[in-house]
JSON list of C-alpha atoms in Angstrom, two decimals:
[
{"chain": "P", "resi": 1, "resn": "UNK", "atom": "CA", "xyz": [0.00, 0.00, 0.00]},
{"chain": "P", "resi": 2, "resn": "UNK", "atom": "CA", "xyz": [1.28, 3.48, -0.83]},
{"chain": "P", "resi": 3, "resn": "UNK", "atom": "CA", "xyz": [1.16, 6.48, 1.46]},
{"chain": "P", "resi": 4, "resn": "UNK", "atom": "CA", "xyz": [-0.60, 9.48, -0.07]},
{"chain": "P", "resi": 5, "resn": "UNK", "atom": "CA", "xyz": [-0.61, 12.95, 1.41]},
{"chain": "P", "resi": 6, "resn": "UNK", "atom": "CA", "xyz": [-3.64, 15.14, 0.80]},
{"chain": "P", "resi": 7, "resn": "UNK", "atom": "CA", "xyz": [-4.98, 18.38, 2.24]},
{"chain": "P", "resi": 8, "resn": "UNK", "atom": "CA", "xyz": [-8.36, 18.08, 3.90]},
{"chain": "P", "resi": 9, "resn": "UNK", "atom": "CA", "xyz": [-10.44, 20.28, 6.15]},
{"chain": "P", "resi": 10, "resn": "UNK", "atom": "CA", "xyz": [-9.69, 19.19, 9.75]},
{"chain": "P", "resi": 11, "resn": "UNK", "atom": "CA", "xyz": [-13.35, 19.58, 10.71]},
{"chain": "P", "resi": 12, "resn": "UNK", "atom": "CA", "xyz": [-14.44, 16.69, 8.47]},
{"chain": "P", "resi": 13, "resn": "UNK", "atom": "CA", "xyz": [-12.32, 13.91, 9.97]},
{"chain": "P", "resi": 14, "resn": "UNK", "atom": "CA", "xyz": [-12.94, 15.33, 13.46]},
{"chain": "P", "resi": 15, "resn": "UNK", "atom": "CA", "xyz": [-16.69, 15.03, 12.90]},
{"chain": "P", "resi": 16, "resn": "UNK", "atom": "CA", "xyz": [-16.31, 11.47, 11.59]},
{"chain": "P", "resi": 17, "resn": "UNK", "atom": "CA", "xyz": [-14.03, 10.52, 14.50]},
{"chain": "P", "resi": 18, "resn": "UNK", "atom": "CA", "xyz": [-16.65, 11.77, 16.94]},
{"chain": "P", "resi": 19, "resn": "UNK", "atom": "CA", "xyz": [-19.47, 9.88, 15.22]},
{"chain": "P", "resi": 20, "resn": "UNK", "atom": "CA", "xyz": [-17.50, 6.65, 14.79]},
{"chain": "P", "resi": 21, "resn": "UNK", "atom": "CA", "xyz": [-15.81, 6.87, 18.23]},
{"chain": "P", "resi": 22, "resn": "UNK", "atom": "CA", "xyz": [-12.28, 6.51, 16.86]},
{"chain": "P", "resi": 23, "resn": "UNK", "atom": "CA", "xyz": [-9.01, 8.09, 17.96]},
{"chain": "P", "resi": 24, "resn": "UNK", "atom": "CA", "xyz": [-7.02, 8.41, 14.76]},
{"chain": "P", "resi": 25, "resn": "UNK", "atom": "CA", "xyz": [-7.78, 9.39, 11.19]},
{"chain": "P", "resi": 26, "resn": "UNK", "atom": "CA", "xyz": [-6.56, 5.98, 10.02]},
{"chain": "P", "resi": 27, "resn": "UNK", "atom": "CA", "xyz": [-8.94, 4.19, 12.39]},
{"chain": "P", "resi": 28, "resn": "UNK", "atom": "CA", "xyz": [-11.74, 6.49, 11.28]},
{"chain": "P", "resi": 29, "resn": "UNK", "atom": "CA", "xyz": [-11.20, 5.73, 7.61]},
{"chain": "P", "resi": 30, "resn": "UNK", "atom": "CA", "xyz": [-10.86, 1.99, 8.25]},
{"chain": "P", "resi": 31, "resn": "UNK", "atom": "CA", "xyz": [-14.05, 1.89, 10.31]},
{"chain": "P", "resi": 32, "resn": "UNK", "atom": "CA", "xyz": [-15.96, 3.93, 7.74]},
{"chain": "P", "resi": 33, "resn": "UNK", "atom": "CA", "xyz": [-14.80, 1.59, 4.98]},
{"chain": "P", "resi": 34, "resn": "UNK", "atom": "CA", "xyz": [-15.80, -1.47, 7.03]},
{"chain": "P", "resi": 35, "resn": "UNK", "atom": "CA", "xyz": [-19.23, -0.02, 7.76]},
{"chain": "P", "resi": 36, "resn": "UNK", "atom": "CA", "xyz": [-19.70, 0.83, 4.10]},
{"chain": "P", "resi": 37, "resn": "UNK", "atom": "CA", "xyz": [-18.74, -2.72, 3.10]},
{"chain": "P", "resi": 38, "resn": "UNK", "atom": "CA", "xyz": [-21.07, -4.19, 5.72]},
{"chain": "P", "resi": 39, "resn": "UNK", "atom": "CA", "xyz": [-23.94, -2.04, 4.53]},
{"chain": "P", "resi": 40, "resn": "UNK", "atom": "CA", "xyz": [-23.36, -3.04, 0.92]},
{"chain": "P", "resi": 41, "resn": "UNK", "atom": "CA", "xyz": [-22.94, -6.76, 1.65]},
{"chain": "P", "resi": 42, "resn": "UNK", "atom": "CA", "xyz": [-25.10, -7.48, 4.70]},
{"chain": "P", "resi": 43, "resn": "UNK", "atom": "CA", "xyz": [-27.87, -9.21, 2.73]},
{"chain": "P", "resi": 44, "resn": "UNK", "atom": "CA", "xyz": [-25.40, -11.85, 1.59]},
{"chain": "P", "resi": 45, "resn": "UNK", "atom": "CA", "xyz": [-24.53, -13.16, 5.04]},
{"chain": "P", "resi": 46, "resn": "UNK", "atom": "CA", "xyz": [-27.04, -11.82, 7.59]},
{"chain": "P", "resi": 47, "resn": "UNK", "atom": "CA", "xyz": [-30.48, -13.34, 8.00]},
{"chain": "P", "resi": 48, "resn": "UNK", "atom": "CA", "xyz": [-32.66, -10.34, 8.77]},
{"chain": "P", "resi": 49, "resn": "UNK", "atom": "CA", "xyz": [-35.75, -12.51, 9.25]},
{"chain": "P", "resi": 50, "resn": "UNK", "atom": "CA", "xyz": [-34.04, -14.18, 12.23]},
{"chain": "P", "resi": 51, "resn": "UNK", "atom": "CA", "xyz": [-33.18, -10.77, 13.70]},
{"chain": "P", "resi": 52, "resn": "UNK", "atom": "CA", "xyz": [-36.75, -9.56, 13.26]},
{"chain": "P", "resi": 53, "resn": "UNK", "atom": "CA", "xyz": [-38.15, -12.71, 14.89]},
{"chain": "P", "resi": 54, "resn": "UNK", "atom": "CA", "xyz": [-35.83, -12.32, 17.87]},
{"chain": "P", "resi": 55, "resn": "UNK", "atom": "CA", "xyz": [-36.74, -8.66, 18.20]},
{"chain": "P", "resi": 56, "resn": "UNK", "atom": "CA", "xyz": [-40.45, -9.52, 18.17]},
{"chain": "P", "resi": 57, "resn": "UNK", "atom": "CA", "xyz": [-39.83, -12.19, 20.82]},
{"chain": "P", "resi": 58, "resn": "UNK", "atom": "CA", "xyz": [-38.07, -9.64, 23.02]},
{"chain": "P", "resi": 59, "resn": "UNK", "atom": "CA", "xyz": [-34.62, -11.21, 22.85]}
]
């Protein structure tokens, strides 16, 4: 992996760090990428019907 330096507004990563509860910009980006992947791929490996049934049952 290559290291790339870019200029960004410090307020943007600070906001994301606060929302994602991370300490570093690297952790913030990695968590955001993981959440994006999970959102895009959740249907392939999560059974939402089971989750809904458990929620209805109060578990």
